[in-house]
PDB file of C-alpha atoms and ligand atoms in Angstrom:
ATOM      1  CA  MET A  12     132.486  99.900  97.954  1.00 76.00           C
ATOM      2  CA  ASP A  13     129.478  99.716 100.306  1.00 94.00           C
ATOM      3  CA  CYS A  14     126.971 100.888  97.711  1.00 98.00           C
ATOM      4  CA  VAL A  15     123.559  99.795  97.960  1.00 98.00           C
ATOM      5  CA  PHE A  16     123.141 100.087  94.227  1.00 98.00           C
ATOM      6  CA  CYS A  17     125.938  98.317  93.314  1.00 98.00           C
ATOM      7  CA  LYS A  18     124.792  95.395  95.854  1.00 98.00           C
ATOM      8  CA  ILE A  19     121.596  95.187  94.054  1.00 98.00           C
ATOM      9  CA  ILE A  20     123.348  94.880  90.620  1.00 98.00           C
ATOM     10  CA  LYS A  21     125.816  91.885  91.921  1.00 98.00           C
ATOM     11  CA  GLY A  22     122.257  90.298  93.550  1.00 97.00           C
ATOM     12  CA  GLU A  23     123.685  90.870  96.914  1.00 98.00           C
ATOM     13  CA  ILE A  24     120.621  92.485  97.897  1.00 97.00           C
ATOM     14  CA  PRO A  25     117.337  91.368  96.204  1.00 98.00           C
ATOM     15  CA  SER A  26     115.378  93.646  94.125  1.00 98.00           C
ATOM     16  CA  TYR A  27     112.341  93.772  91.953  1.00 98.00           C
ATOM     17  CA  LYS A  28     114.025  94.052  88.616  1.00 98.00           C
ATOM     18  CA  LEU A  29     112.331  95.272  85.367  1.00 98.00           C
ATOM     19  CA  TYR A  30     114.826  95.426  83.022  1.00 98.00           C
ATOM     20  CA  GLU A  31     118.470  94.964  82.520  1.00 98.00           C
ATOM     21  CA  ASP A  32     121.259  95.215  79.584  1.00 98.00           C
ATOM     22  CA  ASP A  33     125.016  95.648  79.452  1.00 98.00           C
ATOM     23  CA  LEU A  34     124.617  99.306  80.794  1.00 98.00           C
ATOM     24  CA  ILE A  35     121.744  99.992  83.229  1.00 98.00           C
ATOM     25  CA  MET A  36     119.375  98.123  85.203  1.00 98.00           C
ATOM     26  CA  ALA A  37     115.878  99.336  86.393  1.00 98.00           C
ATOM     27  CA  PHE A  38     113.728  98.039  89.395  1.00 99.00           C
ATOM     28  CA  LEU A  39     110.961  98.907  91.732  1.00 98.00           C
ATOM     29  CA  ASP A  40     111.821 101.670  94.414  1.00 98.00           C
ATOM     30  CA  ILE A  41     111.346  99.816  98.021  1.00 98.00           C
ATOM     31  CA  ASN A  42     109.974 103.041  99.443  1.00 98.00           C
ATOM     32  CA  PRO A  43     107.790 104.380  96.130  1.00 98.00           C
ATOM     33  CA  TYR A  44     106.178 107.860  96.192  1.00 97.00           C
ATOM     34  CA  ALA A  45     103.620 105.878  93.937  1.00 98.00           C
ATOM     35  CA  PRO A  46     102.732 102.290  92.619  1.00 98.00           C
ATOM     36  CA  GLY A  47     105.127 101.497  90.360  1.00 98.00           C
ATOM     37  CA  HIS A  48     107.744 103.832  91.155  1.00 98.00           C
ATOM     38  CA  THR A  49     111.013 102.716  89.030  1.00 98.00           C
ATOM     39  CA  LEU A  50     114.784 103.456  89.517  1.00 99.00           C
ATOM     40  CA  ILE A  51     117.143 103.069  86.534  1.00 99.00           C
ATOM     41  CA  ILE A  52     120.707 102.901  87.127  1.00 99.00           C
ATOM     42  CA  PRO A  53     124.285 102.425  85.533  1.00 98.00           C
ATOM     43  CA  LYS A  54     125.839  99.125  86.522  1.00 98.00           C
ATOM     44  CA  GLU A  55     128.949 101.083  86.769  1.00 98.00           C
ATOM     45  CA  HIS A  56     129.095 103.235  89.770  1.00 98.00           C
ATOM     46  CA  THR A  57     128.814 106.840  89.279  1.00 98.00           C
ATOM     47  CA  LEU A  58     128.015 109.485  91.644  1.00 98.00           C
ATOM     48  CA  ASP A  59     126.019 111.833  89.592  1.00 98.00           C
ATOM     49  CA  ILE A  60     124.866 113.791  86.603  1.00 98.00           C
ATOM     50  CA  ASN A  61     128.157 115.400  86.868  1.00 98.00           C
ATOM     51  CA  THR A  62     129.997 112.013  86.583  1.00 98.00           C
ATOM     52  CA  ILE A  63     127.680 109.820  84.461  1.00 98.00           C
ATOM     53  CA  PRO A  64     129.351 108.805  80.718  1.00 98.00           C
ATOM     54  CA  GLU A  65     127.457 110.876  78.244  1.00 98.00           C
ATOM     55  CA  GLU A  66     126.522 107.576  76.463  1.00 98.00           C
ATOM     56  CA  THR A  67     125.006 105.893  79.639  1.00 98.00           C
ATOM     57  CA  LEU A  68     123.023 108.759  80.440  1.00 98.00           C
ATOM     58  CA  ASN A  69     121.629 108.917  76.731  1.00 98.00           C
ATOM     59  CA  HIS A  70     120.678 105.462  77.402  1.00 98.00           C
ATOM     60  CA  ILE A  71     119.267 106.086  80.519  1.00 98.00           C
ATOM     61  CA  MET A  72     116.820 108.841  79.011  1.00 98.00           C
ATOM     62  CA  LYS A  73     116.162 106.643  76.114  1.00 98.00           C
ATOM     63  CA  MET A  74     115.057 103.711  78.484  1.00 98.00           C
ATOM     64  CA  ALA A  75     113.254 106.169  80.721  1.00 98.00           C
ATOM     65  CA  LYS A  76     110.391 106.474  78.065  1.00 98.00           C
ATOM     66  CA  ASP A  77     110.317 102.633  77.466  1.00 98.00           C
ATOM     67  CA  MET A  78     109.851 102.111  81.530  1.00 98.00           C
ATOM     68  CA  ALA A  79     107.358 104.533  81.649  1.00 98.00           C
ATOM     69  CA  LYS A  80     105.167 103.589  78.892  1.00 98.00           C
ATOM     70  CA  LEU A  81     105.441  99.979  80.526  1.00 98.00           C
ATOM     71  CA  VAL A  82     104.684 100.939  83.927  1.00 98.00           C
ATOM     72  CA  THR A  83     101.832 103.627  83.300  1.00 98.00           C
ATOM     73  CA  SER A  84     100.119 101.055  80.642  1.00 98.00           C
ATOM     74  CA  LYS A  85     100.181  98.255  83.175  1.00 98.00           C
ATOM     75  CA  LEU A  86      98.929 100.306  86.190  1.00 98.00           C
ATOM     76  CA  ASP A  87      96.868 102.381  84.360  1.00 97.00           C
ATOM     77  CA  ALA A  88      98.665 105.695  85.521  1.00 98.00           C
ATOM     78  CA  PRO A  89      97.534 108.665  83.371  1.00 98.00           C
ATOM     79  CA  GLY A  90     100.823 110.668  83.809  1.00 98.00           C
ATOM     80  CA  PHE A  91     104.418 110.342  85.136  1.00 98.00           C
ATOM     81  CA  THR A  92     107.259 112.393  86.502  1.00 98.00           C
ATOM     82  CA  LEU A  93     111.164 112.026  86.053  1.00 98.00           C
ATOM     83  CA  ILE A  94     113.419 113.073  89.134  1.00 98.00           C
ATOM     84  CA  GLN A  95     117.023 113.012  89.232  1.00 98.00           C
ATOM     85  CA  ASN A  96     118.590 114.223  92.712  1.00 98.00           C
ATOM     86  CA  ASN A  97     122.148 115.556  93.107  1.00 98.00           C
ATOM     87  CA  GLY A  98     124.117 116.933  96.185  1.00 98.00           C
ATOM     88  CA  PHE A  99     122.835 116.862  99.446  1.00 98.00           C
ATOM     89  CA  VAL A 100     119.319 115.969  98.522  1.00 98.00           C
ATOM     90  CA  GLN A 101     120.622 112.658  97.095  1.00 98.00           C
ATOM     91  CA  GLU A 102     120.381 109.894  99.608  1.00 98.00           C
ATOM     92  CA  VAL A 103     121.968 106.921  97.679  1.00 98.00           C
ATOM     93  CA  LYS A 104     125.334 108.034  95.997  1.00 98.00           C
ATOM     94  CA  HIS A 105     124.992 106.186  92.885  1.00 98.00           C
ATOM     95  CA  PHE A 106     123.291 108.038  89.818  1.00 98.00           C
ATOM     96  CA  HIS A 107     119.675 106.833  89.526  1.00 99.00           C
ATOM     97  CA  LEU A 108     116.795 108.138  87.515  1.00 99.00           C
ATOM     98  CA  HIS A 109     113.434 108.295  89.237  1.00 99.00           C
ATOM     99  CA  VAL A 110     110.410 107.346  86.812  1.00 99.00           C
ATOM    100  CA  ILE A 111     107.463 107.871  89.321  1.00 98.00           C
ATOM    101  CA  PRO A 112     103.841 107.048  87.892  1.00 98.00           C
ATOM    102  CA  LYS A 113     101.030 109.643  88.538  1.00 98.00           C
ATOM    103  CA  TYR A 114      97.533 109.074  89.669  1.00 98.00           C
ATOM    104  CA  ARG A 115      94.551 111.149  90.055  1.00 97.00           C
ATOM    105  CA  LYS A 116      93.762 109.643  93.224  1.00 96.00           C
ATOM    106  CA  ASN A 117      96.195 108.245  96.153  1.00 93.00           C
ATOM    107  CA  LEU A 118      96.666 104.935  95.363  1.00 92.00           C
ATOM    108  CA  GLU A 119      98.080 102.094  98.014  1.00 94.00           C
ATOM    109  CA  MET A 120      99.179  98.808  96.764  1.00 96.00           C
ATOM    110  CA  ASP A 121     101.905  96.222  97.938  1.00 97.00           C
ATOM    111  CA  ILE A 122     104.675  96.203  95.848  1.00 98.00           C
ATOM    112  CA  LYS A 123     104.477  92.655  95.215  1.00 98.00           C
ATOM    113  CA  ASP A 124     101.027  92.916  93.444  1.00 98.00           C
ATOM    114  CA  VAL A 125     102.693  96.028  91.567  1.00 98.00           C
ATOM    115  CA  TYR A 126     105.462  93.824  90.270  1.00 98.00           C
ATOM    116  CA  LYS A 127     103.043  91.257  89.436  1.00 98.00           C
ATOM    117  CA  LYS A 128     100.824  93.530  87.427  1.00 98.00           C
ATOM    118  CA  ILE A 129     104.066  94.901  85.787  1.00 98.00           C
ATOM    119  CA  THR A 130     105.579  91.834  84.918  1.00 98.00           C
ATOM    120  CA  HIS A 131     102.427  89.515  83.834  1.00 91.00           C
TER     121      HIS A 131
HETATM  122  P1  5GP B  15     117.112 110.017  96.384  1.00 60.53           P
HETATM  123  O1  5GP B  15     116.809 110.493  96.992  1.00 60.53           O
HETATM  124  O2  5GP B  15     118.849 109.010  96.451  1.00 60.53           O
HETATM  125  O3  5GP B  15     117.162 110.224  94.913  1.00 60.53           O
HETATM  126  O4  5GP B  15     116.512 108.408  96.450  1.00 60.53           O
HETATM  127  C1  5GP B  15     117.098 106.987  96.735  1.00 60.53           C
HETATM  128  C2  5GP B  15     116.007 106.108  96.612  1.00 60.53           C
HETATM  129  O5  5GP B  15     116.594 104.797  96.476  1.00 60.53           O
HETATM  130  C3  5GP B  15     114.762 106.262  97.631  1.00 60.53           C
HETATM  131  O6  5GP B  15     113.500 106.609  96.907  1.00 60.53           O
HETATM  132  C4  5GP B  15     114.740 104.998  98.283  1.00 60.53           C
HETATM  133  O7  5GP B  15     113.578 104.399  98.631  1.00 60.53           O
HETATM  134  C5  5GP B  15     115.460 104.040  97.412  1.00 60.53           C
HETATM  135  N1  5GP B  15     116.140 102.659  97.798  1.00 60.53           N
HETATM  136  C6  5GP B  15     117.077 102.928  99.048  1.00 60.53           C
HETATM  137  N2  5GP B  15     117.467 101.805  99.185  1.00 60.53           N
HETATM  138  C7  5GP B  15     116.917 101.056  98.396  1.00 60.53           C
HETATM  139  C8  5GP B  15     116.985  99.446  98.417  1.00 60.53           C
HETATM  140  O8  5GP B  15     117.878  98.896  99.035  1.00 60.53           O
HETATM  141  N3  5GP B  15     116.080  98.857  97.421  1.00 60.53           N
HETATM  142  C9  5GP B  15     115.523  99.793  96.596  1.00 60.53           C
HETATM  143  N4  5GP B  15     114.606  99.252  95.473  1.00 60.53           N
HETATM  144  N5  5GP B  15     114.942 100.765  96.636  1.00 60.53           N
HETATM  145  C10 5GP B  15     116.202 101.532  97.458  1.00 60.53           C
HETATM  146 ZN1   ZN B  16     127.035 101.930  93.237  1.00 60.53          ZN
END
């Protein structure tokens, strides 16, 4: 299957990985809305909110809190937003939850520096 996120899970496409376990993986979005923009995906390919197993979805929501805590604290973001797209607004057809840190002022940072700040 030609799925970019399945390729990231397999390591066929590199990513700035922040977390993984048996069920899920979290990594930085390559085209971020804001520094620290993170995607959380199930390891098993599934389309969207209607097809993801309940147990996996619950785990992703739990981990979203942990990932948000991590990135907002490391990057001094005073807030964050969660987004999950379905249907025609969903560009990548493998379920993903966006965790997007919010800043009071527009902030531009190189993704490599963002990754260093989060992981060090
Ligand atoms: P959607 O509109 O489907 O909710 O968002 C898809 C997201 O995946 C976009 O924010 C886009 O930047 C991100 N994305 C697409 N391809 C890649 C990739 O190869 N690597 C990473 N890290 N993010 C990607
Ligand atoms: Zn996939």
